[in-house]
Amino acid sequence: MIKREQLYEGKAKKVFMTDDPELLIVSYKDDATAFNGLKKGTIVGKGVINNRMSNLLMQMLEKAGVPTHFVEELNDRETVVKKVSIVPLEVIIRNIAAGSFSKRFGVPEGVVFERPTIEFSYKNDELGDPLMNSYHALALKLATEEEIETIKRYAFKVNEELKKFWLECGVTLVDFKLEFGRLKDGTIVLADEISPDTSRLWDVKTGEKLDKDRFRRDMGGVEDAYAEVMKRLMENI
Ligand code: ADP
Ligand code: UDP
């Protein structure tokens, strides 16, 4: 695998072309941002943790029947993935009220839902990733009806698998964001990452936050929280 020119530098990762037009290399950085890039910082060691964690979780999901972009971990920070055309939707699943849900609907953080919820945001930094429903996504031709159905089915399946696994680690899966993409033949696969950057993870016993909210809310102990969830994952995978 030969790494070629950089295609893109995002807030948390760099993306490189390879000698294979269907494969990319993603490189995880320690850079952290929040509030649509307004807050910037570094979480030392985050890139290494997110790379490993995302890869292990994607391999678990693949076994459970959810196709993913994962191909091969190259080193601490770099992974080969299948190149997709990203469906510009942030797909958010929630099991417990927190963050923007609590703010928008005036519900205290921690209220447990009887059934998980799903929502979409338009992945568009200039517009600040506005919330949208599936009819808006169809009107803007971001995805077809069939693709949206597939994405919903996979997203709930991911939730069931991850909820079960994190519970075994003594971690409550509160909510998370997924991105999906299309392979060359149109197949929908799970892409991007699954990590404490993109999930809310609370200690089952103490309720302690073990995710990016520690950075967003200046709570301290950010690096320790990422290391703790990674340790628990490694003990239970
Ligand atoms: P952002 O773009 O939000 O700053 P990142 O720093 O994580 O996010 O950058 C990674 C970029 O790569 C994102 O735009 C993401 O949608 C995209 N991406 C993730 N997986 C793939 C893939 N398999 N193929 C193509 N693009 C991908
Ligand atoms: N999330 C994400 N990227 C985003 C927005 C949200 O990974 O651009 C994740 C976030 O980490 C949380 C879930 O999606 O696990 C729900 O986030 P929420 O809508 O509550 O937004 P926030 O409070 O992060 O603004």
Coordinates of N, CA and C and ligand atoms in Angstrom, one line a residue:
M1 N 0.8 -1.2 0.0 CA 0.0 0.0 0.0 C 0.9 1.3 0.0
I2 N 0.8 2.0 -1.0 CA 1.6 3.3 -1.1 C 0.7 4.5 -0.8
K3 N 1.2 5.3 0.1 CA 0.4 6.5 0.5 C 0.7 7.6 -0.5
R4 N -0.3 8.2 -1.1 CA -0.1 9.2 -2.1 C -0.5 10.6 -1.5
E5 N -0.9 11.5 -2.4 CA -1.2 12.9 -1.9 C -2.4 13.0 -0.9
Q6 N -2.3 14.0 -0.1 CA -3.4 14.2 0.9 C -4.6 14.8 0.1
L7 N -5.8 14.1 0.4 CA -7.0 14.5 -0.3 C -7.7 15.6 0.5
Y8 N -7.6 15.5 1.8 CA -8.4 16.3 2.7 C -7.8 16.4 4.1
E9 N -7.9 17.5 4.7 CA -7.6 17.6 6.2 C -8.8 18.1 6.9
G10 N -9.4 17.2 7.7 CA -10.5 17.6 8.5 C -10.1 18.0 9.9
K11 N -11.1 18.1 10.8 CA -10.9 18.6 12.1 C -10.2 17.5 13.0
A12 N -10.4 16.3 12.7 CA -9.8 15.2 13.5 C -9.0 14.2 12.8
K13 N -9.1 14.2 11.4 CA -8.3 13.3 10.6 C -7.8 13.9 9.3
K14 N -6.8 13.2 8.8 CA -6.3 13.6 7.5 C -6.7 12.4 6.6
V15 N -7.0 12.6 5.3 CA -7.3 11.6 4.4 C -6.4 11.6 3.2
F16 N -5.8 10.4 2.9 CA -4.8 10.4 1.8 C -5.3 9.4 0.7
M17 N -4.9 9.7 -0.5 CA -5.1 8.7 -1.6 C -4.0 7.6 -1.5
T18 N -4.3 6.5 -2.2 CA -3.3 5.5 -2.2 C -3.1 5.1 -3.7
D19 N -2.3 4.0 -3.9 CA -2.1 3.6 -5.3 C -3.3 2.8 -5.8
D20 N -4.2 2.5 -4.9 CA -5.5 1.8 -5.3 C -6.6 2.9 -5.3
P21 N -7.2 3.1 -6.5 CA -8.2 4.2 -6.5 C -9.5 3.9 -5.6
E22 N -9.6 2.7 -5.2 CA -10.8 2.4 -4.3 C -10.5 2.4 -2.8
L23 N -9.2 2.7 -2.5 CA -8.8 2.7 -1.1 C -8.2 4.0 -0.7
L24 N -8.4 4.4 0.6 CA -7.8 5.6 1.2 C -7.1 5.2 2.4
I25 N -6.2 6.1 2.9 CA -5.6 6.0 4.2 C -6.1 7.2 5.1
V26 N -6.7 6.9 6.2 CA -7.1 7.9 7.2 C -6.0 8.0 8.3
S27 N -5.7 9.2 8.7 CA -4.7 9.4 9.7 C -5.3 10.2 10.8
Y28 N -5.4 9.6 12.0 CA -6.1 10.3 13.2 C -5.2 11.2 13.9
K29 N -5.7 12.5 14.1 CA -4.9 13.5 14.8 C -5.3 13.6 16.3
D30 N -4.5 14.3 17.1 CA -4.9 14.6 18.5 C -5.7 15.9 18.6
D31 N -5.9 16.6 17.4 CA -6.7 17.8 17.5 C -8.1 17.6 17.9
A32 N -8.6 18.5 18.7 CA -10.0 18.4 19.1 C -10.7 19.7 18.9
T33 N -11.9 19.6 18.4 CA -12.7 20.9 18.2 C -14.1 20.6 18.7
A34 N -14.8 21.7 19.1 CA -16.2 21.6 19.5 C -16.9 22.9 19.1
F35 N -18.2 22.8 19.2 CA -19.1 23.9 18.8 C -18.8 24.5 17.4
N36 N -18.8 23.5 16.5 CA -18.6 23.8 15.1 C -17.2 24.5 14.8
G37 N -16.2 24.0 15.5 CA -14.9 24.5 15.3 C -14.5 25.8 16.1
L38 N -15.4 26.3 16.9 CA -15.1 27.5 17.7 C -14.2 27.3 18.8
K39 N -14.3 26.1 19.5 CA -13.4 25.7 20.5 C -12.3 24.7 19.9
K40 N -11.1 25.0 20.2 CA -10.0 24.2 19.6 C -9.1 23.8 20.7
G41 N -8.5 22.6 20.6 CA -7.5 22.1 21.6 C -6.9 20.8 21.1
T42 N -6.1 20.2 22.1 CA -5.4 19.0 21.8 C -5.8 18.0 22.9
I43 N -6.0 16.8 22.5 CA -6.2 15.7 23.5 C -5.1 14.7 23.2
V44 N -4.0 14.8 24.1 CA -2.8 14.0 23.8 C -3.1 12.5 23.8
G45 N -2.8 11.8 22.7 CA -3.0 10.4 22.5 C -4.3 10.0 22.0
K46 N -5.2 11.0 21.7 CA -6.5 10.7 21.2 C -6.6 10.0 19.9
G47 N -5.7 10.4 19.0 CA -5.6 9.9 17.6 C -5.4 8.4 17.7
V48 N -4.5 8.0 18.6 CA -4.1 6.6 18.7 C -5.3 5.8 19.2
I49 N -5.9 6.3 20.2 CA -7.1 5.6 20.8 C -8.2 5.5 19.8
N50 N -8.6 6.6 19.2 CA -9.7 6.6 18.3 C -9.5 5.7 17.1
N51 N -8.3 5.7 16.6 CA -8.0 4.8 15.5 C -8.2 3.3 15.9
R52 N -7.6 2.9 17.0 CA -7.7 1.5 17.4 C -9.2 1.2 17.8
M53 N -9.8 2.1 18.5 CA -11.2 1.8 19.0 C -12.1 1.7 17.8
S54 N -12.1 2.7 16.9 CA -13.0 2.7 15.8 C -12.8 1.4 15.0
N55 N -11.5 1.0 14.8 CA -11.3 -0.2 14.0 C -11.8 -1.5 14.7
L56 N -11.6 -1.6 16.0 CA -12.1 -2.8 16.7 C -13.6 -2.8 16.7
L57 N -14.3 -1.7 16.9 CA -15.7 -1.6 16.9 C -16.3 -1.9 15.5
M58 N -15.6 -1.4 14.5 CA -16.1 -1.7 13.1 C -16.0 -3.1 12.7
Q59 N -14.9 -3.8 13.2 CA -14.8 -5.2 12.9 C -15.8 -6.0 13.7
M60 N -16.2 -5.6 14.8 CA -17.3 -6.2 15.6 C -18.6 -6.1 14.9
L61 N -18.8 -4.9 14.4 CA -20.1 -4.6 13.7 C -20.2 -5.4 12.4
E62 N -19.1 -5.4 11.7 CA -19.0 -6.2 10.4 C -19.4 -7.6 10.7
K63 N -18.9 -8.2 11.8 CA -19.3 -9.6 12.1 C -20.8 -9.7 12.4
A64 N -21.4 -8.6 12.9 CA -22.8 -8.6 13.3 C -23.7 -8.3 12.1
G65 N -23.1 -8.1 10.9 CA -23.8 -7.9 9.7 C -24.0 -6.5 9.2
V66 N -23.2 -5.6 9.8 CA -23.2 -4.2 9.3 C -22.0 -4.0 8.4
P67 N -22.1 -3.7 7.1 CA -20.9 -3.5 6.3 C -20.2 -2.2 6.6
T68 N -18.9 -2.2 6.7 CA -18.2 -1.0 7.1 C -17.1 -0.7 6.0
H69 N -16.4 0.5 6.2 CA -15.3 0.9 5.3 C -14.0 0.3 5.7
F70 N -13.9 -0.4 6.9 CA -12.7 -0.8 7.4 C -12.0 -1.9 6.5
V71 N -10.7 -1.7 6.3 CA -9.9 -2.6 5.6 C -8.7 -3.2 6.4
E72 N -7.9 -2.3 6.9 CA -6.7 -2.8 7.6 C -6.0 -1.6 8.4
E73 N -5.7 -2.0 9.6 CA -5.0 -1.0 10.4 C -3.5 -1.0 10.1
L74 N -2.9 0.1 9.7 CA -1.5 0.2 9.3 C -0.6 0.4 10.4
N75 N -0.9 1.3 11.3 CA -0.1 1.6 12.5 C -1.0 2.3 13.5
D76 N -0.3 2.8 14.6 CA -1.0 3.5 15.7 C -2.1 4.5 15.2
R77 N -1.8 5.3 14.2 CA -2.7 6.3 13.8 C -3.4 6.2 12.4
E78 N -2.9 5.2 11.6 CA -3.3 5.1 10.2 C -4.0 3.8 9.9
T79 N -5.1 4.0 9.1 CA -5.9 2.8 8.7 C -6.3 2.9 7.2
V80 N -6.3 1.8 6.6 CA -6.8 1.7 5.2 C -8.3 1.5 5.2
V81 N -9.0 2.3 4.5 CA -10.4 2.2 4.4 C -10.9 2.2 2.9
K82 N -12.1 1.6 2.7 CA -12.6 1.7 1.3 C -13.1 3.1 1.1
K83 N -12.8 3.6 -0.1 CA -13.2 5.0 -0.5 C -14.7 5.0 -0.7
V84 N -15.4 5.9 -0.1 CA -16.8 6.0 -0.3 C -17.1 7.5 -0.7
S85 N -18.3 7.6 -1.3 CA -18.8 9.0 -1.4 C -19.8 9.1 -0.2
I86 N -19.4 10.1 0.7 CA -20.1 10.2 2.0 C -21.5 10.8 1.7
V87 N -22.5 10.1 2.3 CA -23.8 10.6 2.3 C -23.8 11.8 3.3
P88 N -24.1 13.0 2.9 CA -23.9 14.2 3.8 C -24.9 14.3 4.9
L89 N -25.0 13.3 5.7 CA -26.0 13.3 6.8 C -25.2 12.8 8.0
E90 N -25.3 13.5 9.1 CA -24.9 13.0 10.4 C -26.0 12.3 11.0
V91 N -25.9 11.0 11.3 CA -26.9 10.1 11.8 C -26.7 10.0 13.3
I92 N -27.7 10.5 14.1 CA -27.5 10.4 15.5 C -28.5 9.6 16.2
I93 N -28.1 8.6 16.9 CA -28.9 7.7 17.7 C -28.8 8.1 19.2
R94 N -29.9 8.1 19.9 CA -29.9 8.5 21.3 C -30.7 7.4 22.1
N95 N -30.1 7.0 23.2 CA -30.8 6.1 24.2 C -31.2 6.9 25.4
I96 N -30.5 8.0 25.7 CA -30.7 8.8 26.9 C -30.6 10.3 26.5
A97 N -31.4 11.2 27.1 CA -31.3 12.6 26.8 C -30.0 13.2 27.2
A98 N -29.4 14.0 26.3 CA -28.1 14.7 26.6 C -27.9 15.8 25.6
G99 N -26.9 16.6 25.8 CA -26.5 17.6 24.8 C -27.6 18.4 24.1
S100 N -27.5 18.4 22.8 CA -28.5 19.3 22.0 C -29.9 18.8 22.2
F101 N -30.2 17.5 22.5 CA -31.5 17.0 22.7 C -32.1 17.7 23.9
S102 N -31.3 17.6 25.0 CA -31.8 18.2 26.3 C -32.0 19.7 26.2
K103 N -31.2 20.4 25.4 CA -31.3 21.8 25.3 C -32.5 22.2 24.4
R104 N -32.7 21.5 23.3 CA -33.8 21.8 22.4 C -35.1 21.5 23.0
F105 N -35.3 20.4 23.7 CA -36.6 20.0 24.2 C -36.8 20.2 25.7
G106 N -35.8 20.8 26.4 CA -35.9 21.2 27.8 C -36.0 19.9 28.7
V107 N -35.3 18.9 28.3 CA -35.3 17.6 29.1 C -34.0 17.5 29.9
P108 N -34.0 17.2 31.2 CA -32.7 17.1 31.8 C -31.9 15.9 31.3
E109 N -30.6 16.1 31.3 CA -29.6 15.1 30.8 C -29.8 13.8 31.7
G110 N -29.9 12.7 31.1 CA -30.0 11.4 31.9 C -31.4 10.8 31.8
V111 N -32.4 11.5 31.3 CA -33.7 10.8 31.1 C -33.6 9.7 30.1
V112 N -33.9 8.5 30.5 CA -33.7 7.3 29.7 C -35.0 7.1 28.8
F113 N -34.8 6.9 27.5 CA -35.9 6.7 26.6 C -36.3 5.2 26.6
E114 N -37.7 5.0 26.3 CA -38.2 3.7 26.2 C -37.6 3.0 25.0
R115 N -37.6 3.8 23.9 CA -37.0 3.4 22.6 C -36.0 4.4 22.1
P116 N -34.9 3.9 21.4 CA -33.9 4.8 20.9 C -34.5 5.8 19.9
T117 N -33.9 7.0 19.8 CA -34.4 7.9 18.7 C -33.3 8.0 17.6
I118 N -33.8 8.4 16.5 CA -32.8 8.7 15.4 C -33.1 10.1 14.8
E119 N -32.0 10.8 14.5 CA -32.2 12.1 13.8 C -31.0 12.3 12.8
F120 N -31.3 13.2 11.9 CA -30.3 13.5 10.9 C -29.9 15.0 11.0
S121 N -28.6 15.3 10.8 CA -28.2 16.7 10.5 C -27.6 16.7 9.2
Y122 N -27.8 17.8 8.5 CA -27.1 18.0 7.2 C -25.7 18.3 7.4
K123 N -24.8 17.5 6.9 CA -23.3 17.6 7.1 C -22.8 18.8 6.3
N124 N -22.8 20.0 6.9 CA -22.5 21.2 6.2 C -22.0 22.2 7.2
D125 N -20.6 22.3 7.2 CA -20.0 23.2 8.3 C -20.5 24.7 8.2
E126 N -20.6 25.2 6.9 CA -21.0 26.6 6.8 C -22.4 26.9 7.4
L127 N -23.3 25.9 7.3 CA -24.6 26.0 7.8 C -24.7 25.6 9.3
G128 N -23.6 25.1 9.8 CA -23.6 24.6 11.2 C -24.4 23.3 11.4
D129 N -24.3 22.4 10.4 CA -24.9 21.1 10.5 C -26.4 21.1 11.0
P130 N -27.3 21.8 10.3 CA -28.7 21.9 10.8 C -29.4 20.6 10.8
L131 N -30.3 20.5 11.8 CA -31.1 19.3 12.0 C -32.0 19.2 10.7
M132 N -32.3 18.0 10.2 CA -33.2 17.9 9.1 C -33.9 16.5 9.2
N133 N -35.1 16.4 8.6 CA -35.8 15.1 8.6 C -35.6 14.4 7.3
S134 N -36.0 13.2 7.2 CA -35.7 12.4 6.0 C -36.4 13.0 4.7
Y135 N -37.5 13.7 4.9 CA -38.1 14.3 3.7 C -37.3 15.5 3.2
H136 N -36.6 16.2 4.1 CA -35.7 17.3 3.7 C -34.5 16.6 2.9
A137 N -34.0 15.5 3.5 CA -32.9 14.9 2.8 C -33.3 14.4 1.4
L138 N -34.5 13.9 1.3 CA -35.0 13.5 -0.1 C -35.2 14.7 -1.0
A139 N -35.7 15.8 -0.5 CA -36.0 17.0 -1.3 C -34.6 17.5 -1.8
L140 N -33.6 17.4 -1.0 CA -32.3 18.0 -1.4 C -31.5 16.9 -2.1
K141 N -32.1 15.7 -2.4 CA -31.4 14.6 -3.1 C -30.1 14.2 -2.4
L142 N -30.1 14.2 -1.1 CA -28.9 13.8 -0.4 C -28.8 12.3 -0.4
A143 N -29.9 11.6 -0.4 CA -30.0 10.2 -0.5 C -31.3 9.8 -1.0
T144 N -31.4 8.5 -1.5 CA -32.7 8.0 -2.0 C -33.5 7.4 -0.8
E145 N -34.8 7.2 -1.0 CA -35.6 6.6 0.0 C -35.1 5.3 0.5
E146 N -34.7 4.5 -0.5 CA -34.1 3.2 -0.2 C -32.8 3.3 0.7
E147 N -32.0 4.2 0.3 CA -30.7 4.4 1.1 C -31.0 4.9 2.5
I148 N -32.0 5.8 2.6 CA -32.4 6.2 4.0 C -32.9 5.1 4.8
E149 N -33.7 4.2 4.2 CA -34.2 3.0 5.0 C -33.0 2.1 5.4
T150 N -32.1 1.9 4.5 CA -30.9 1.1 4.8 C -30.1 1.7 6.0
I151 N -29.9 3.0 5.8 CA -29.1 3.7 6.9 C -29.8 3.6 8.2
K152 N -31.1 3.8 8.3 CA -31.8 3.7 9.5 C -31.7 2.3 10.1
R153 N -31.9 1.3 9.3 CA -31.8 -0.1 9.8 C -30.4 -0.4 10.3
Y154 N -29.4 0.0 9.6 CA -28.0 -0.2 10.1 C -27.7 0.6 11.4
A155 N -28.2 1.8 11.4 CA -27.9 2.7 12.6 C -28.5 2.0 13.9
F156 N -29.8 1.5 13.8 CA -30.4 0.9 15.0 C -29.6 -0.4 15.3
K157 N -29.2 -1.1 14.3 CA -28.4 -2.4 14.5 C -27.1 -2.0 15.2
V158 N -26.4 -1.0 14.8 CA -25.2 -0.6 15.4 C -25.5 -0.2 16.9
N159 N -26.6 0.4 17.1 CA -26.9 0.8 18.5 C -27.1 -0.4 19.4
E160 N -27.8 -1.4 18.9 CA -28.0 -2.6 19.7 C -26.7 -3.3 20.0
E161 N -25.8 -3.4 19.0 CA -24.6 -4.1 19.2 C -23.7 -3.3 20.1
L162 N -23.6 -2.0 19.9 CA -22.7 -1.2 20.7 C -23.2 -1.1 22.2
K163 N -24.5 -0.9 22.3 CA -25.1 -0.8 23.7 C -24.7 -2.0 24.5
K164 N -24.9 -3.2 23.9 CA -24.6 -4.5 24.6 C -23.1 -4.6 24.9
F165 N -22.3 -4.2 24.0 CA -20.8 -4.4 24.2 C -20.4 -3.4 25.3
W166 N -20.8 -2.1 25.2 CA -20.3 -1.1 26.2 C -20.8 -1.5 27.6
L167 N -22.0 -2.1 27.7 CA -22.5 -2.5 29.0 C -21.6 -3.5 29.6
E168 N -21.1 -4.4 28.8 CA -20.2 -5.4 29.3 C -18.9 -4.8 29.8
C169 N -18.6 -3.6 29.3 CA -17.4 -2.8 29.8 C -17.8 -1.9 30.9
G170 N -19.0 -1.9 31.4 CA -19.4 -1.0 32.5 C -19.6 0.4 32.1
V171 N -20.0 0.5 30.8 CA -20.2 1.8 30.2 C -21.6 1.9 29.6
T172 N -22.3 3.0 29.9 CA -23.6 3.3 29.3 C -23.5 4.1 28.0
L173 N -24.0 3.5 26.9 CA -24.0 4.2 25.6 C -25.2 5.2 25.6
V174 N -24.9 6.5 25.7 CA -25.9 7.5 25.8 C -26.4 7.9 24.4
D175 N -25.5 8.3 23.5 CA -25.8 8.7 22.2 C -24.5 8.6 21.3
F176 N -24.7 8.7 20.0 CA -23.5 8.7 19.1 C -23.9 9.1 17.7
K177 N -22.9 9.5 16.9 CA -23.1 10.0 15.6 C -22.4 9.0 14.6
L178 N -23.1 8.7 13.5 CA -22.6 7.8 12.5 C -22.6 8.5 11.2
E179 N -21.6 8.1 10.3 CA -21.7 8.6 8.9 C -21.7 7.4 8.0
F180 N -22.4 7.4 6.9 CA -22.5 6.3 5.9 C -22.0 6.9 4.6
G181 N -21.6 5.9 3.7 CA -21.1 6.3 2.4 C -21.5 5.2 1.4
R182 N -21.3 5.6 0.1 CA -21.6 4.7 -1.0 C -20.3 4.2 -1.6
L183 N -20.2 2.9 -1.7 CA -19.0 2.3 -2.5 C -19.3 2.6 -4.0
K184 N -18.3 2.3 -4.8 CA -18.4 2.5 -6.3 C -19.7 1.9 -6.9
D185 N -20.1 0.7 -6.3 CA -21.3 0.0 -6.9 C -22.6 0.5 -6.2
G186 N -22.5 1.5 -5.3 CA -23.7 2.0 -4.7 C -24.0 1.4 -3.3
T187 N -23.3 0.4 -2.9 CA -23.5 -0.3 -1.6 C -23.3 0.7 -0.5
I188 N -24.3 0.8 0.4 CA -24.1 1.6 1.6 C -23.3 0.9 2.7
V189 N -22.3 1.6 3.1 CA -21.4 1.1 4.2 C -21.2 2.1 5.3
L190 N -21.0 1.7 6.5 CA -20.7 2.6 7.7 C -19.3 3.1 7.4
A191 N -19.1 4.4 7.6 CA -17.8 5.0 7.3 C -17.4 5.9 8.5
D192 N -16.4 6.8 8.3 CA -15.9 7.7 9.3 C -15.4 6.9 10.6
E193 N -15.8 7.3 11.8 CA -15.3 6.7 13.0 C -16.3 6.5 14.0
I194 N -16.0 5.6 15.0 CA -16.8 5.5 16.2 C -15.9 5.6 17.4
S195 N -16.0 6.6 18.2 CA -15.0 6.8 19.2 C -15.6 7.7 20.3
P196 N -14.8 8.0 21.4 CA -15.3 8.9 22.4 C -15.5 10.4 21.9
D197 N -15.0 10.6 20.7 CA -15.2 11.9 20.0 C -16.6 12.0 19.5
T198 N -17.2 10.9 19.1 CA -18.5 10.8 18.4 C -19.6 10.1 19.2
S199 N -19.2 9.7 20.4 CA -20.2 9.0 21.3 C -20.2 9.6 22.7
R200 N -21.3 9.6 23.4 CA -21.4 9.9 24.8 C -21.3 8.6 25.5
L201 N -20.3 8.4 26.4 CA -20.1 7.2 27.2 C -20.0 7.5 28.7
W202 N -21.0 7.0 29.5 CA -21.0 7.3 30.9 C -20.7 6.0 31.7
D203 N -19.9 6.1 32.8 CA -19.6 5.0 33.6 C -21.0 4.5 34.2
V204 N -21.2 3.2 34.2 CA -22.5 2.7 34.6 C -22.7 3.0 36.1
K205 N -21.7 2.8 36.9 CA -21.9 3.0 38.4 C -21.9 4.4 38.8
T206 N -21.0 5.2 38.3 CA -20.9 6.6 38.9 C -21.5 7.7 38.0
G207 N -21.8 7.3 36.7 CA -22.3 8.3 35.8 C -21.2 9.2 35.2
E208 N -20.0 9.0 35.6 CA -18.9 9.8 35.2 C -18.8 9.8 33.6
K209 N -18.6 11.0 33.1 CA -18.5 11.2 31.6 C -17.1 10.7 31.2
L210 N -17.1 9.8 30.2 CA -15.8 9.2 29.6 C -15.7 9.5 28.2
D211 N -16.0 10.7 27.8 CA -16.0 11.1 26.3 C -15.7 12.6 26.1
K212 N -15.9 13.1 24.9 CA -15.5 14.4 24.5 C -16.2 15.5 25.3
D213 N -17.3 15.2 26.0 CA -18.0 16.2 26.8 C -17.0 16.8 27.8
R214 N -16.0 16.0 28.3 CA -15.1 16.5 29.2 C -14.2 17.7 28.6
F215 N -14.0 17.6 27.3 CA -13.3 18.7 26.6 C -14.3 19.8 26.3
R216 N -15.5 19.5 25.8 CA -16.4 20.5 25.5 C -16.7 21.4 26.7
R217 N -16.9 20.8 27.8 CA -17.3 21.4 29.0 C -16.2 21.8 30.0
D218 N -14.9 21.7 29.5 CA -13.8 22.1 30.4 C -13.8 21.3 31.7
M219 N -14.0 20.0 31.7 CA -14.2 19.3 33.0 C -12.8 18.8 33.5
G220 N -11.8 18.8 32.6 CA -10.5 18.2 33.0 C -10.5 16.7 32.9
G221 N -9.4 16.1 33.0 CA -9.3 14.6 33.0 C -9.7 14.0 31.6
V222 N -9.5 14.8 30.5 CA -10.0 14.3 29.2 C -9.1 13.1 28.8
E223 N -7.8 13.2 28.8 CA -6.9 12.1 28.4 C -7.2 10.9 29.2
D224 N -7.4 11.0 30.5 CA -7.6 9.9 31.4 C -8.9 9.2 31.0
A225 N -9.9 10.0 30.7 CA -11.2 9.4 30.3 C -11.1 8.5 29.1
Y226 N -10.4 9.1 28.0 CA -10.2 8.3 26.8 C -9.4 7.0 27.1
A227 N -8.4 7.1 27.9 CA -7.6 6.0 28.2 C -8.4 4.9 29.0
E228 N -9.3 5.4 29.9 CA -10.1 4.5 30.7 C -11.1 3.7 29.8
V229 N -11.8 4.4 28.9 CA -12.7 3.6 28.0 C -11.9 2.6 27.1
M230 N -10.8 3.1 26.6 CA -10.0 2.2 25.8 C -9.5 0.9 26.5
K231 N -9.1 1.1 27.8 CA -8.7 0.0 28.6 C -9.8 -1.0 28.8
R232 N -11.0 -0.4 29.1 CA -12.2 -1.3 29.3 C -12.5 -2.1 28.0
L233 N -12.4 -1.4 26.9 CA -12.7 -2.0 25.6 C -11.7 -3.2 25.4
M234 N -10.5 -2.9 25.7 CA -9.4 -4.0 25.4 C -9.6 -5.2 26.3
E235 N -10.2 -4.9 27.5 CA -10.4 -6.0 28.5 C -11.6 -6.9 28.1
N236 N -12.5 -6.3 27.3 CA -13.8 -7.0 27.0 C -14.0 -7.4 25.5
I237 N -13.1 -7.0 24.6 CA -13.3 -7.3 23.2 C -13.0 -8.8 22.9
Ligands
ADP1 P1 -14.5 16.8 9.5 O1 -14.6 16.7 8.0 O2 -15.9 16.8 10.1 O3 -13.6 17.8 10.0 P2 -12.6 14.5 10.0 O4 -11.5 15.4 10.5 O5 -13.0 13.3 10.8 O6 -14.0 15.3 10.0 O7 -12.3 14.2 8.5 C1 -12.5 13.0 7.9 C2 -13.3 13.2 6.7 O8 -13.3 12.0 5.9 C3 -14.8 13.5 7.0 O9 -15.3 14.5 6.1 C4 -15.5 12.1 6.6 O10 -16.8 12.3 6.2 C5 -14.6 11.6 5.5 N1 -14.6 10.1 5.5 C6 -14.6 9.2 6.5 N2 -14.6 8.0 6.0 C7 -14.4 8.1 4.6 C8 -14.3 7.1 3.6 N3 -14.3 5.8 3.8 N4 -14.2 7.6 2.3 C9 -14.2 8.9 2.0 N5 -14.3 9.9 3.0 C10 -14.4 9.4 4.3
UDP2 N1 -21.8 14.4 17.4 C1 -20.6 14.2 16.6 N2 -20.4 15.2 15.7 C2 -21.2 16.3 15.5 C3 -22.3 16.4 16.4 C4 -22.6 15.4 17.3 O1 -19.9 13.3 16.7 O2 -20.9 17.1 14.7 C5 -22.0 13.3 18.5 C6 -21.8 13.8 19.9 O3 -20.5 13.5 20.3 C7 -22.8 13.0 20.7 C8 -24.0 12.8 19.7 O4 -23.4 13.0 18.4 O5 -22.3 11.8 21.0 C9 -25.1 13.8 19.9 O6 -24.7 15.1 19.9 P1 -25.6 16.4 20.2 O7 -26.6 16.5 19.1 O8 -26.2 16.2 21.6 O9 -24.7 17.6 20.0 P2 -23.7 18.4 20.9 O10 -24.2 18.4 22.3 O11 -22.4 17.6 20.7 O12 -23.6 19.7 20.3

